[in-house]
Short mmCIF file of C-alpha atoms and ligand atoms in Angstrom, two decimals:
data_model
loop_
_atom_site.label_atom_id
_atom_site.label_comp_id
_atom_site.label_asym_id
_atom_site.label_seq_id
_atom_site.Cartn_x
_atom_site.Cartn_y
_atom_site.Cartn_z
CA UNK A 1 2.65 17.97 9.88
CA UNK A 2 -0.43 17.09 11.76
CA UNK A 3 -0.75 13.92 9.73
CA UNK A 4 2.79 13.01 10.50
CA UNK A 5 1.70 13.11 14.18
CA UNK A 6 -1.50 10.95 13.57
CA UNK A 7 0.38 8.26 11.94
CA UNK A 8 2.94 8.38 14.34
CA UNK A 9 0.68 8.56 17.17
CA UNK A 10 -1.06 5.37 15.32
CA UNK A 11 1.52 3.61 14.94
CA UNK A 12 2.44 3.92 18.64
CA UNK A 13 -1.27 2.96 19.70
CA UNK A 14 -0.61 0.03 17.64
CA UNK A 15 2.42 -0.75 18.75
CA UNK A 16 1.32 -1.15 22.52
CA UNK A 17 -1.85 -2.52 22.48
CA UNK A 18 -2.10 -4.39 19.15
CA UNK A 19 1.37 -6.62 19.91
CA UNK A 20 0.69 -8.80 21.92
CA UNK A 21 2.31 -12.38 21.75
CA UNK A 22 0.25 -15.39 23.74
CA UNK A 23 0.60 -18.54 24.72
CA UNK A 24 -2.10 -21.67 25.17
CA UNK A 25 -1.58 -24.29 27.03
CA UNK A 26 -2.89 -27.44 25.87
CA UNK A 27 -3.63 -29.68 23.03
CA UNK A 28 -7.34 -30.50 22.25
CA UNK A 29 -10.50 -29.29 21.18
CA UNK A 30 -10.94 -26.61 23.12
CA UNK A 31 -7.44 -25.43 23.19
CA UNK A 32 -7.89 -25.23 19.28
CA UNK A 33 -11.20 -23.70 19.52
CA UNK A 34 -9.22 -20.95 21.52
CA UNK A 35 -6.22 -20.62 19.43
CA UNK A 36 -8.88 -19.98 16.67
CA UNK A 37 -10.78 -17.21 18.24
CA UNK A 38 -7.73 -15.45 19.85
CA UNK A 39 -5.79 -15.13 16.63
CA UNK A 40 -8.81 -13.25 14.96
CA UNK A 41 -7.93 -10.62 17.31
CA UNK A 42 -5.97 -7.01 16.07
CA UNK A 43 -4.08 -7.29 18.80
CA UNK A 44 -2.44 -10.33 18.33
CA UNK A 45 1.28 -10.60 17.08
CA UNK A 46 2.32 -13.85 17.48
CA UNK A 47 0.48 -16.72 19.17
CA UNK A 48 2.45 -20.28 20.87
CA UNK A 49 0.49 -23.51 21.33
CA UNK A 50 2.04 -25.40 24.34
CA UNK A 51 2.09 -28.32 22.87
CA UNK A 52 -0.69 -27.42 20.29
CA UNK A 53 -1.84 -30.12 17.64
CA UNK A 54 -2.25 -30.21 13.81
CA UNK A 55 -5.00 -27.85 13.66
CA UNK A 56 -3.55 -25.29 15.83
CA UNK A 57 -0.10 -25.53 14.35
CA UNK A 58 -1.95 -23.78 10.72
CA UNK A 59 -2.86 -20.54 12.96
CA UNK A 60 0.02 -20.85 15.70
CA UNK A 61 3.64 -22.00 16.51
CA UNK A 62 3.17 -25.08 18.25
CA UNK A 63 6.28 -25.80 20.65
CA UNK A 64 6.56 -29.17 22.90
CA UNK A 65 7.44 -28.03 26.34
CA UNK A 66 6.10 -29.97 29.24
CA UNK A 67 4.48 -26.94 31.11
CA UNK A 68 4.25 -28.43 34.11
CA UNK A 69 7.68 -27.69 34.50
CA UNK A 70 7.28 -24.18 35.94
CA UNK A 71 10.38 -23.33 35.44
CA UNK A 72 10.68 -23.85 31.92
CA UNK A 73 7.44 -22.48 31.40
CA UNK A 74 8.90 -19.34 32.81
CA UNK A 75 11.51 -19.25 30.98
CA UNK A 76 9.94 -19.95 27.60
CA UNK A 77 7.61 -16.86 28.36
CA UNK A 78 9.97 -14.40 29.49
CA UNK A 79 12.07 -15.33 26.26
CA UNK A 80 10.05 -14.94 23.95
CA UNK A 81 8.82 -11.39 25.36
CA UNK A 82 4.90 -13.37 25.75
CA UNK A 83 2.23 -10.85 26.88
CA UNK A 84 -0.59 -13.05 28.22
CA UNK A 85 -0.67 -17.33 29.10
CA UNK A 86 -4.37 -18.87 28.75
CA UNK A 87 -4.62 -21.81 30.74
CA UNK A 88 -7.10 -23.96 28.44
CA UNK A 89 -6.91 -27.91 31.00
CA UNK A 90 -7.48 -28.39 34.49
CA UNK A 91 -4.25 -30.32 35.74
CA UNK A 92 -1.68 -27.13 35.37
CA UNK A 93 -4.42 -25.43 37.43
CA UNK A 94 -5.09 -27.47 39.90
CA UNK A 95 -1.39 -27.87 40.39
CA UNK A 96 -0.76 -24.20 40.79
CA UNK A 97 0.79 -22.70 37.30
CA UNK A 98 -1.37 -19.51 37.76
CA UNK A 99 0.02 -18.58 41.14
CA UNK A 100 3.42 -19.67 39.72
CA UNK A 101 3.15 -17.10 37.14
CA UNK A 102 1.39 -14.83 38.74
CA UNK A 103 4.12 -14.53 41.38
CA UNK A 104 6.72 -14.65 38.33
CA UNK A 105 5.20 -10.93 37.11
CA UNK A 106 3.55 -12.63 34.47
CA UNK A 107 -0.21 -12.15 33.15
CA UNK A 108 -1.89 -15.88 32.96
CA UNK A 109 -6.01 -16.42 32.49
CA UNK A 110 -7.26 -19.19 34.78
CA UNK A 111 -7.94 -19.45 38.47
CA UNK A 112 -5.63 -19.56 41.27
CA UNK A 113 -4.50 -22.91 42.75
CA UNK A 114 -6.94 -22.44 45.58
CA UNK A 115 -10.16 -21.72 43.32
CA UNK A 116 -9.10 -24.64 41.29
CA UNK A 117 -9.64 -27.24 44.26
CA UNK A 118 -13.49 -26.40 43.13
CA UNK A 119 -12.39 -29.29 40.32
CA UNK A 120 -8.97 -30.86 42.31
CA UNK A 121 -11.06 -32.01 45.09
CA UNK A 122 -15.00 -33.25 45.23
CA UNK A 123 -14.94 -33.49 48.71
CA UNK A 124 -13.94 -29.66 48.85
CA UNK A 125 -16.78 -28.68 46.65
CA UNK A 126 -19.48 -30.45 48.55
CA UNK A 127 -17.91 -29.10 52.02
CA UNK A 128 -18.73 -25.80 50.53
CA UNK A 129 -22.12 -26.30 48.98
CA UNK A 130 -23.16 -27.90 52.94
CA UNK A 131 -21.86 -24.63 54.29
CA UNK A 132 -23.38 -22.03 51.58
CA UNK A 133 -26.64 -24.37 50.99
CA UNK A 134 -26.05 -24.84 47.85
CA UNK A 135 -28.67 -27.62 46.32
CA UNK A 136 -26.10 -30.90 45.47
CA UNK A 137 -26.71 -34.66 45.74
CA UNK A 138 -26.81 -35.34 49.46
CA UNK A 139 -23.53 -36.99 50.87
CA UNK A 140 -21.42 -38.70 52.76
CA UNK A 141 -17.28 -38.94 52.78
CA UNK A 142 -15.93 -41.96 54.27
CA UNK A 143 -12.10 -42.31 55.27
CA UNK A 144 -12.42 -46.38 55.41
CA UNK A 145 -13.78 -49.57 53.34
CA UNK A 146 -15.60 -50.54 56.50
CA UNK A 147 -16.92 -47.32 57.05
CA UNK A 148 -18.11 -46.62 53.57
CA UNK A 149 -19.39 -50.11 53.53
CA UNK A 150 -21.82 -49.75 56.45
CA UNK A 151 -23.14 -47.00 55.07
CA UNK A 152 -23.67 -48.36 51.26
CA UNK A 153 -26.06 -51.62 52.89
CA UNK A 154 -28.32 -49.70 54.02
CA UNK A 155 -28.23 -46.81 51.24
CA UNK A 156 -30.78 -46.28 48.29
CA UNK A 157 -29.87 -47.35 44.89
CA UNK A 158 -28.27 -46.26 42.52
CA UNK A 159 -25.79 -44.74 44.31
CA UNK A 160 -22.77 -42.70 43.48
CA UNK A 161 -19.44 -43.48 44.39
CA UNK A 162 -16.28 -41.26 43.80
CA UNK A 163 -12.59 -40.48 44.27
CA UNK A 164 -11.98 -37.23 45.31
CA UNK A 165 -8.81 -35.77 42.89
CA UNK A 166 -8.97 -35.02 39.12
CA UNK A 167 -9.43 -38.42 37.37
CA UNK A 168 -9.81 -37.59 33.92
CA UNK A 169 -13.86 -37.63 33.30
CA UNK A 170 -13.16 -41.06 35.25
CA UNK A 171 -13.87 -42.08 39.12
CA UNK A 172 -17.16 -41.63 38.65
CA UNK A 173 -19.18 -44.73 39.16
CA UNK A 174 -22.75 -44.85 39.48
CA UNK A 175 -23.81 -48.62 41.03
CA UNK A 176 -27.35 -50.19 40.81
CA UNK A 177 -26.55 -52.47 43.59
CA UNK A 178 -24.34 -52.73 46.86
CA UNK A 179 -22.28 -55.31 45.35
CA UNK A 180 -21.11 -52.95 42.53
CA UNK A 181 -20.65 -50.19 45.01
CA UNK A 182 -18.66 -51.90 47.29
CA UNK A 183 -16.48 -52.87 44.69
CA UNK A 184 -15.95 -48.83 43.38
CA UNK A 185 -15.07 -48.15 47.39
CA UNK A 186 -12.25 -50.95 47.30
CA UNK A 187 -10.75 -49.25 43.82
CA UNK A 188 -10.94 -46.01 44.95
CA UNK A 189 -8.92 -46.64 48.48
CA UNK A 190 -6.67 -49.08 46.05
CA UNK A 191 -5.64 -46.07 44.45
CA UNK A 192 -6.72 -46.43 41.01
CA UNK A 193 -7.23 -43.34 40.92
CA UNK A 194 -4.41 -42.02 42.40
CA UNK A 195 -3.60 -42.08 46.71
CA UNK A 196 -6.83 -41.68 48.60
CA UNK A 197 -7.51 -41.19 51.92
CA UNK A 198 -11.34 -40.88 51.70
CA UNK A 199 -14.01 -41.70 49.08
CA UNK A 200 -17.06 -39.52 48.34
CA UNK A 201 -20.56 -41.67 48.03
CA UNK A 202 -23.24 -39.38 46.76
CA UNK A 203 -26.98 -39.74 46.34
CA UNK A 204 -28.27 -40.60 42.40
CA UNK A 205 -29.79 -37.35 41.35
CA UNK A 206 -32.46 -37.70 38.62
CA UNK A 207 -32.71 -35.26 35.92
CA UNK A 208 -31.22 -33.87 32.35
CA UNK A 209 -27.68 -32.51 32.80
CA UNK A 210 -26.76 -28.88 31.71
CA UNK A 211 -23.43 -27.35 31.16
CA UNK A 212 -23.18 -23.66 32.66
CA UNK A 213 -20.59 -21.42 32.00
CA UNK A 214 -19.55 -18.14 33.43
CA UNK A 215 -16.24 -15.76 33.03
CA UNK A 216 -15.25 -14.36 36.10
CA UNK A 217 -12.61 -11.20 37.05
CA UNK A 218 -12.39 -11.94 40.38
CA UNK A 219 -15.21 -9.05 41.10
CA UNK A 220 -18.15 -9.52 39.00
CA UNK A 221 -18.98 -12.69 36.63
CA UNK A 222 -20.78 -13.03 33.03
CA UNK A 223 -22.78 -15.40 31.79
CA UNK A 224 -20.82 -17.41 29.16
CA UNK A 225 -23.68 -19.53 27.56
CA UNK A 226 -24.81 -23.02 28.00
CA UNK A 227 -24.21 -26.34 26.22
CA UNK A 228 -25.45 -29.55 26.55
CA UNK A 229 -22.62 -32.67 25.80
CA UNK A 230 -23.17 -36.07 25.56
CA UNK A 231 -20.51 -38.18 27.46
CA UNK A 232 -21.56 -41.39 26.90
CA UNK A 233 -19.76 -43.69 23.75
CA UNK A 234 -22.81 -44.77 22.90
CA UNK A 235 -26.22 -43.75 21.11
CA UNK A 236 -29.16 -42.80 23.45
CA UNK A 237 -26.53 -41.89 25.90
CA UNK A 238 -25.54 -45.55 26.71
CA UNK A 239 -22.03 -47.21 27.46
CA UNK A 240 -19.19 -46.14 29.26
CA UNK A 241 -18.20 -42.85 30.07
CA UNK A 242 -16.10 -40.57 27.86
CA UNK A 243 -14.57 -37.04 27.80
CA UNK A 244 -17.28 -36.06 25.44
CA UNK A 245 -18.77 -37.49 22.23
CA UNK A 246 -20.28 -34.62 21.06
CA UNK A 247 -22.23 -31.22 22.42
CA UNK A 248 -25.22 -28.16 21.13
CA UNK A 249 -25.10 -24.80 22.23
CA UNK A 250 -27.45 -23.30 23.71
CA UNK A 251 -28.82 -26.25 25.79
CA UNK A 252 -32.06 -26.30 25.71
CA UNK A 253 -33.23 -27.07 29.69
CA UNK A 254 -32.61 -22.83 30.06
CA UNK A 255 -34.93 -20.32 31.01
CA UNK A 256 -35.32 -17.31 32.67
CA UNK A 257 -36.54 -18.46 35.65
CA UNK A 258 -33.86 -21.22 35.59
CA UNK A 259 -31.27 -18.76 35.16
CA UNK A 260 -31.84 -16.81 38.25
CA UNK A 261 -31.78 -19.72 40.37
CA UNK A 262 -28.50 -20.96 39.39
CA UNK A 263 -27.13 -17.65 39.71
CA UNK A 264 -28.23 -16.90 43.12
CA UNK A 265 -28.40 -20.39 44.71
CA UNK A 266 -25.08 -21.67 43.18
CA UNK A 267 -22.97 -19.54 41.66
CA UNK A 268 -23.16 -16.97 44.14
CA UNK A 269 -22.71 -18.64 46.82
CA UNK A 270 -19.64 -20.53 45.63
CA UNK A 271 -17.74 -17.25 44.68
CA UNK A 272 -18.79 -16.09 48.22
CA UNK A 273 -16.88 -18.91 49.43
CA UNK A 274 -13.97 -18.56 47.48
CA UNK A 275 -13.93 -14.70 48.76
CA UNK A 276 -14.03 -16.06 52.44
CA UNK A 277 -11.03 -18.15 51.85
CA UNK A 278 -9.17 -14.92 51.12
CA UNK A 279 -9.16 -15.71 47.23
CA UNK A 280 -10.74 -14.60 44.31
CA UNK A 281 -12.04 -16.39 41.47
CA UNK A 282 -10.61 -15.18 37.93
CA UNK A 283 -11.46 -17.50 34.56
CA UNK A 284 -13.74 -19.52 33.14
CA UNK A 285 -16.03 -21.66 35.74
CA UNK A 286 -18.44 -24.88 34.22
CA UNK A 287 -20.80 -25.41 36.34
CA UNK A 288 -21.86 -29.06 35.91
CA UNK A 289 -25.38 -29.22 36.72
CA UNK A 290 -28.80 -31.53 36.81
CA UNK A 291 -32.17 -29.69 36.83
CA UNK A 292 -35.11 -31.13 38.02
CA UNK A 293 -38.70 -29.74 37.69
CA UNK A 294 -36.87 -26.64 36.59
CA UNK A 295 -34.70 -26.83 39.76
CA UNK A 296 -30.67 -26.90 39.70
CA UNK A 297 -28.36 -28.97 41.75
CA UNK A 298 -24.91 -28.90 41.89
CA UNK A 299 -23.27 -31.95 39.97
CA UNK A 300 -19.71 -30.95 39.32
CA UNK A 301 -17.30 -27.66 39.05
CA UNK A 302 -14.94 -27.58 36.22
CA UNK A 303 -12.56 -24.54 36.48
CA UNK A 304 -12.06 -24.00 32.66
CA UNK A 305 -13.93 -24.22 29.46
CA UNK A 306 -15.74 -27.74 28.94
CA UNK A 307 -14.46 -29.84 25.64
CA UNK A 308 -16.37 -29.80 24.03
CA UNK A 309 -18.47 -27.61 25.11
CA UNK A 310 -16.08 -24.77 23.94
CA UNK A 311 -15.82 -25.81 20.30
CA UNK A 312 -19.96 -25.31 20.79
CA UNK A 313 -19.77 -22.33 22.51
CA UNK A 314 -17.17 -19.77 20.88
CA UNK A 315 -17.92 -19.73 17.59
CA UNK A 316 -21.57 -18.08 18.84
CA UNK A 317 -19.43 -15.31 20.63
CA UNK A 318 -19.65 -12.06 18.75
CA UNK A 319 -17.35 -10.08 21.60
CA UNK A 320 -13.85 -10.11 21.56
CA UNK A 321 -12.53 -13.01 23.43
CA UNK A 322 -9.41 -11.69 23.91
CA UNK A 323 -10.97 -8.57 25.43
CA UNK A 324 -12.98 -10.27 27.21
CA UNK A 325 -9.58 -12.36 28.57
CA UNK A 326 -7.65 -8.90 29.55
CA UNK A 327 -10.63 -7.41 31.41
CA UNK A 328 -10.69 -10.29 33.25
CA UNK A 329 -6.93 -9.71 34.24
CA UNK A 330 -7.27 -6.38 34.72
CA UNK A 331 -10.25 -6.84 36.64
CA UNK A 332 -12.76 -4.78 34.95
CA UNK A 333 -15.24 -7.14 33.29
CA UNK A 334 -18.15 -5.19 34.66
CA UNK A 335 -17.20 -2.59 32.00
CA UNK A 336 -17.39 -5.64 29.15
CA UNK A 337 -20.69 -7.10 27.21
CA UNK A 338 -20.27 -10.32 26.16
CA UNK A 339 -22.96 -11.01 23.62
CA UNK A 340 -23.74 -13.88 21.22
CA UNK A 341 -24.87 -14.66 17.53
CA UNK A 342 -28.59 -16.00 17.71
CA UNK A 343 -28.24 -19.21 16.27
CA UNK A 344 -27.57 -22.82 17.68
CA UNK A 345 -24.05 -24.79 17.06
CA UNK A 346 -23.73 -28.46 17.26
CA UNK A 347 -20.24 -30.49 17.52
CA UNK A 348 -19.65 -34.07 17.02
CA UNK A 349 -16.22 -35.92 17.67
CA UNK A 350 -14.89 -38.19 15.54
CA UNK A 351 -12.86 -40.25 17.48
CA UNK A 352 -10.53 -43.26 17.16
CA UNK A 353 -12.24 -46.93 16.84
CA UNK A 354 -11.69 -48.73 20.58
CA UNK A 355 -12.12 -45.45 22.05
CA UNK A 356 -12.53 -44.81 25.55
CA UNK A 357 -10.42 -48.06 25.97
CA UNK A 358 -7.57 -49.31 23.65
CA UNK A 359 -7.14 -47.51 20.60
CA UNK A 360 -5.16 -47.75 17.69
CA UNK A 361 -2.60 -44.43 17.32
CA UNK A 362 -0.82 -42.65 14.52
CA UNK A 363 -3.13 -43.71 12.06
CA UNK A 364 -2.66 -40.98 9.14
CA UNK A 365 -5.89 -39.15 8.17
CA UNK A 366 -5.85 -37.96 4.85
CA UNK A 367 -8.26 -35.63 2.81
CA UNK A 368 -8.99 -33.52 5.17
CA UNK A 369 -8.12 -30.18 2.85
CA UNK A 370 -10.74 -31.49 0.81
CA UNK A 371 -13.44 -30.86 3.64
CA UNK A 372 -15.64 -27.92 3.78
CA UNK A 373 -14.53 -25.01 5.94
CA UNK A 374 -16.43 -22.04 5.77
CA UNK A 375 -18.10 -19.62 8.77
CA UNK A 376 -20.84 -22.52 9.34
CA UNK A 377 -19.19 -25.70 8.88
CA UNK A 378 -15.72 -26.64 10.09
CA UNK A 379 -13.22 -28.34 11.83
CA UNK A 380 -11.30 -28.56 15.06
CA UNK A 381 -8.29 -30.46 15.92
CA UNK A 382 -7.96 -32.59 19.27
CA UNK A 383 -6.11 -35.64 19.30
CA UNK A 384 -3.49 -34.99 15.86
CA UNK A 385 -0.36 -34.08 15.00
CA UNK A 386 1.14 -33.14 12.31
CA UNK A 387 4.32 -35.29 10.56
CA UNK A 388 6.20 -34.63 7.04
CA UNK A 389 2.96 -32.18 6.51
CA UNK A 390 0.52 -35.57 6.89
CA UNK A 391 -1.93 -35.60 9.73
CA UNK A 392 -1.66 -38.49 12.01
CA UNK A 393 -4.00 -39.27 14.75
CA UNK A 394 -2.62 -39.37 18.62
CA UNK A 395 -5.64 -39.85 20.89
CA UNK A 396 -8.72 -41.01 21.68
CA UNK A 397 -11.07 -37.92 20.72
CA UNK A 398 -9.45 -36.90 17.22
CA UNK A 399 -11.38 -34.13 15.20
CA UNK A 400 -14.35 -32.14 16.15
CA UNK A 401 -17.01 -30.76 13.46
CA UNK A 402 -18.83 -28.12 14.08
CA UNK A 403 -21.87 -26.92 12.36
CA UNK A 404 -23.71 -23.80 13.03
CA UNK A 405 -27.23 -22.30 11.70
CA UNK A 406 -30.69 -21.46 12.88
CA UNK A 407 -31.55 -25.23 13.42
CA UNK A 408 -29.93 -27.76 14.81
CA UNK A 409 -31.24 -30.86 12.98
CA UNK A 410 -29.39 -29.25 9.54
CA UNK A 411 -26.19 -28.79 11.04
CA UNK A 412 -26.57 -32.16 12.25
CA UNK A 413 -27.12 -33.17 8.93
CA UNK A 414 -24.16 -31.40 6.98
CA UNK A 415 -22.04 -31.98 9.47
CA UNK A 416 -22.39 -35.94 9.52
CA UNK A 417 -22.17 -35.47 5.97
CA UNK A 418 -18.53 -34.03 6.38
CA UNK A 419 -17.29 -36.77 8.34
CA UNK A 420 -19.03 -39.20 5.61
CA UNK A 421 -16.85 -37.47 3.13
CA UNK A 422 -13.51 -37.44 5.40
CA UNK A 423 -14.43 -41.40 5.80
CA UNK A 424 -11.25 -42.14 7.88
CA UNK A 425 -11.15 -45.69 8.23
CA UNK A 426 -10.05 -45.66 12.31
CA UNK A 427 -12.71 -43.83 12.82
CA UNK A 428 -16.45 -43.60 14.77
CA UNK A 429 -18.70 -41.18 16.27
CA UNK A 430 -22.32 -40.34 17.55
CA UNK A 431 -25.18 -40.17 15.10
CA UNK A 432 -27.27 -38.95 17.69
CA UNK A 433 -25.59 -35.64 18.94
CA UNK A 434 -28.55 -33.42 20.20
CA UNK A 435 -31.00 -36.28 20.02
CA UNK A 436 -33.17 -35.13 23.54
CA UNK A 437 -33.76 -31.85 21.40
CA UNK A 438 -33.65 -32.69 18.08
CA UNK A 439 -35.42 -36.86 17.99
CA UNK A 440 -37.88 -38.27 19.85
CA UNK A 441 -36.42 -40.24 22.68
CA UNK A 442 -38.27 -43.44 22.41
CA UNK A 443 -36.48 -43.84 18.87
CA UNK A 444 -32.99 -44.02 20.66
CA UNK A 445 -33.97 -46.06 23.27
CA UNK A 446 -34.56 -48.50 20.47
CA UNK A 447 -31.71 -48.31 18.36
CA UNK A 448 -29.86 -48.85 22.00
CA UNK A 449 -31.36 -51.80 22.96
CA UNK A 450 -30.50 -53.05 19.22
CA UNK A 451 -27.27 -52.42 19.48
CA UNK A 452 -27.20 -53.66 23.00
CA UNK A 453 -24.68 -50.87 24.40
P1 AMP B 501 -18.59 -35.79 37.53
O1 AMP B 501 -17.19 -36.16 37.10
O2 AMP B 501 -18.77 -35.51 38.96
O3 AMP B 501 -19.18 -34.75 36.63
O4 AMP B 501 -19.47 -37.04 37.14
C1 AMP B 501 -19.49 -37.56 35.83
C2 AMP B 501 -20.89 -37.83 35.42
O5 AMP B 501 -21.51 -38.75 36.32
C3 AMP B 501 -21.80 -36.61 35.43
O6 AMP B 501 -21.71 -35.85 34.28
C4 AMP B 501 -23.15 -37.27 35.61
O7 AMP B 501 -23.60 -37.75 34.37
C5 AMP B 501 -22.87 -38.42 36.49
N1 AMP B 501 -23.11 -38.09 37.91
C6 AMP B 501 -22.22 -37.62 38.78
N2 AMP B 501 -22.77 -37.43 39.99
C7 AMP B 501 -24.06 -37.81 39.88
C8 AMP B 501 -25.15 -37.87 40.80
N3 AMP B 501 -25.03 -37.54 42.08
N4 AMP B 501 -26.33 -38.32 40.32
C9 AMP B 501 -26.46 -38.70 39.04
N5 AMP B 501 -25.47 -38.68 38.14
C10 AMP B 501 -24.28 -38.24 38.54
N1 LIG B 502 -17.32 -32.12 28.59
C1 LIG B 502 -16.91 -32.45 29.87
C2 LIG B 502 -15.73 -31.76 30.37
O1 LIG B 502 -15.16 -30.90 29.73
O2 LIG B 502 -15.34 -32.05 31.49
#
């Protein structure tokens, strides 16, 4: 009898906490990187890709539904009895979905619409580092041509010019001369980048960039790990900017030392602010950074995992994401360790030839069940989708390989061998992932001037 009552009591543990169905909204990288980690969890019954791509539709149900119809996001989630939404791009935040839902009764991972203006809005961010002191490229925001103008004659250069909203890793432009600049100010009020009413014009800070990520609850934050990506199309960072062409995990600018100041003199801070608004910050936050003599400045906030950073960065998590997800809705994090494997992961991106401009689409990319996928070498989808049970290519940024092991030079290795093998036709990517750790610079610089990116 008292077995009966074990099992049944089991079963009914089971059945509450290890039934949970989730959804993910988006369709690259990361959102695969994601889907891969959450469905290793117990708890998970069923898990939904919103729209998902080829790689997530072999561990999920991928369903097209435009999500930024709140509505029908709704009503897709209360339908299909779905426990828990993970936010995985900025645009659905920035516009609001996790207040939506929220407000709806329903549990959603990300930060609220107000948070998210730490990546909607440039000019919002710096207003807050000038309050809280936060160390950030000095600044200026201009609501005219003629205003911004003045101001660029006399200015240092380079100089930074950019538009305020979400632009897509784009609106960005660093000018060597006033000329160029001017020229960025006149887009930017043009609306290229959407309506704008002011442009921001920052100083040029030097340094190496650093990608540092924390998971917040609202109360208390954890580290999340670092990563270092490469954003430029070209070798020895050179070329025009992309989403990212490649990233390593851990990066390896941090310290202890390091550490502490980022936490106190940025992160802190920010949260504070975000408390002083009257909101709280619950998700992932990237903080975009430059260090300096072992200082950090403020370059950017992301308010989500980077891509692809992420496809770096999870498969070195030994704690349950997932946990990790509902103590962060629940608000008790504190309680939670988040620890990592000790070894270094390294991505690169295959992407589609033409890439970050035009691009050929729906090219079909075949053999890829004949590449290696084991615990240190694999593959995640971004920018496919699957048709008649072929694999077709849809964007820009199309597969990610990931290699993981105590040194960063072999992964390199095996995993440029993998794409050798895959040898899709459409297809290029970075040699040189990890090169400011792994090569000597000088080499780069001259295979950059060869190539004359
Ligand atoms: P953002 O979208 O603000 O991250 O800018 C895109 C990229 O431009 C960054 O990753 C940096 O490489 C570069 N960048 C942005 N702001 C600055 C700055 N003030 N000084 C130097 N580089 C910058
Ligand atoms: N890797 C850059 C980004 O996610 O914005």
């Amino acid at each position: 009898e008292d077995i009966l009552i074990l099992l049944t009591c089991s079963w009914f543990i089971g059945y509450i906490f290890e039934n949970m169905k989730i959804a993910i909204l988006g369709n690259g990288g990361r959102e695969h990187a994601l889907a891969v980690n959450i469905s290793k969890s117990s708890k998970v019954k069923k898990l939904y890709c919103l729209p998902g791509n080829a790689g997530t539709n072999l561990i999920a149900e991928n369903v097209k539904l435009d999500f930024y119809d709140f509505d029908k996001l709704e009503k897709f989630v209360k339908e299909n009895d779905i426990s828990l939404v993970i936010v995985g791009p900025e645009k659905p935040l920035v516009e609001g979905v996790v207040d939506f839902l929220t407000n709806k009764g329903i549990k959603v991972f990300g930060p609220n619409k107000v948070s998210a203006q730490l990546e909607g809005s440039k000019i919002f961010t710096k207003k807050i580092c000038e309050k809280y002191e936060i160390p950030t490229a000095q600044f200026g925001v201009f609501d005219s041509i003629e205003a911004a103008n003045k101001y660029l004659e006399k200015a240092n250069k380079p100089i930074v010019i950019k538009a305020d909203g979400l632009a897509a890793g784009k609106g960005v432009y660093i000018c060597e001369d006033t000329e160029s600049a001017k020229n960025a100010v006149v887009e930017i009020f043009n609306g290229k980048f959407g309506k704008a009413e002011q442009v921001l014009v920052e100083e040029f800070l030097q340094g190496e960039e650093m990608s540092y990520f924390v998971i917040s609850d609202g109360k208390t934050f954890k580290k999340f790990n670092t990563a270092q990506d490469h954003k430029r199309v070209g070798e020895g960072d050179n070329g025009k900017n992309t989403g990212g062409m490649g990233a390593y995990c851990p990066s390896g600018l941090i310290n202890e030392e390091l550490d502490a100041k980022i936490v106190e003199k940025i992160i802190k801070p920010t949260f504070k602010a975000i408390n002083d608004m009257g909101a709280v910050y619950k998700g992932f936050l990237y903080v975009g950074l430059m260090i300096k003599n072992n200082n950090p400045y403020l370059v950017e906030y992301n308010v989500r995992m980077g891509d692809p950073e992420c496809q770096t960065i999870l498969p070195l998590l030994k704690s349950d994401l997932l946990e990790l997800i509902l103590s962060c809705c629940d608000e008790n994090l504190e309680n939670s360790i988040v620890e990592w494997e000790d070894k270094k992961s390294i991505c690169v991106v295959l992407c589609s030839k033409g890439y970050p401009d035009k691009y050929k689409e729906n090219v079909e990319i075949s053999n890829l069940d004949q590449i290696v996928n084991d615990k240190n070498l694999f593959v995640y989808h971004a920018g496919t989708q699957l048709i008649n049970n072929k694999v077709y290519s849809t964007g820009g940024r199309v597969l990610n390989f990931v290699g993981i092991s105590d040194d960063l030079k072999v992964s390199r290795e095996t995993v440029i061998k993998e794409i050798e093998n895959l040898s899709w036709k459409n297809g290029f990517y970075r040699k040189d992932i990890g090169f400011r750790i792994i090569d000597k610079w000088e080499l780069y610089q001259e295979i950059s001037k060869e190539k004359n990116y």
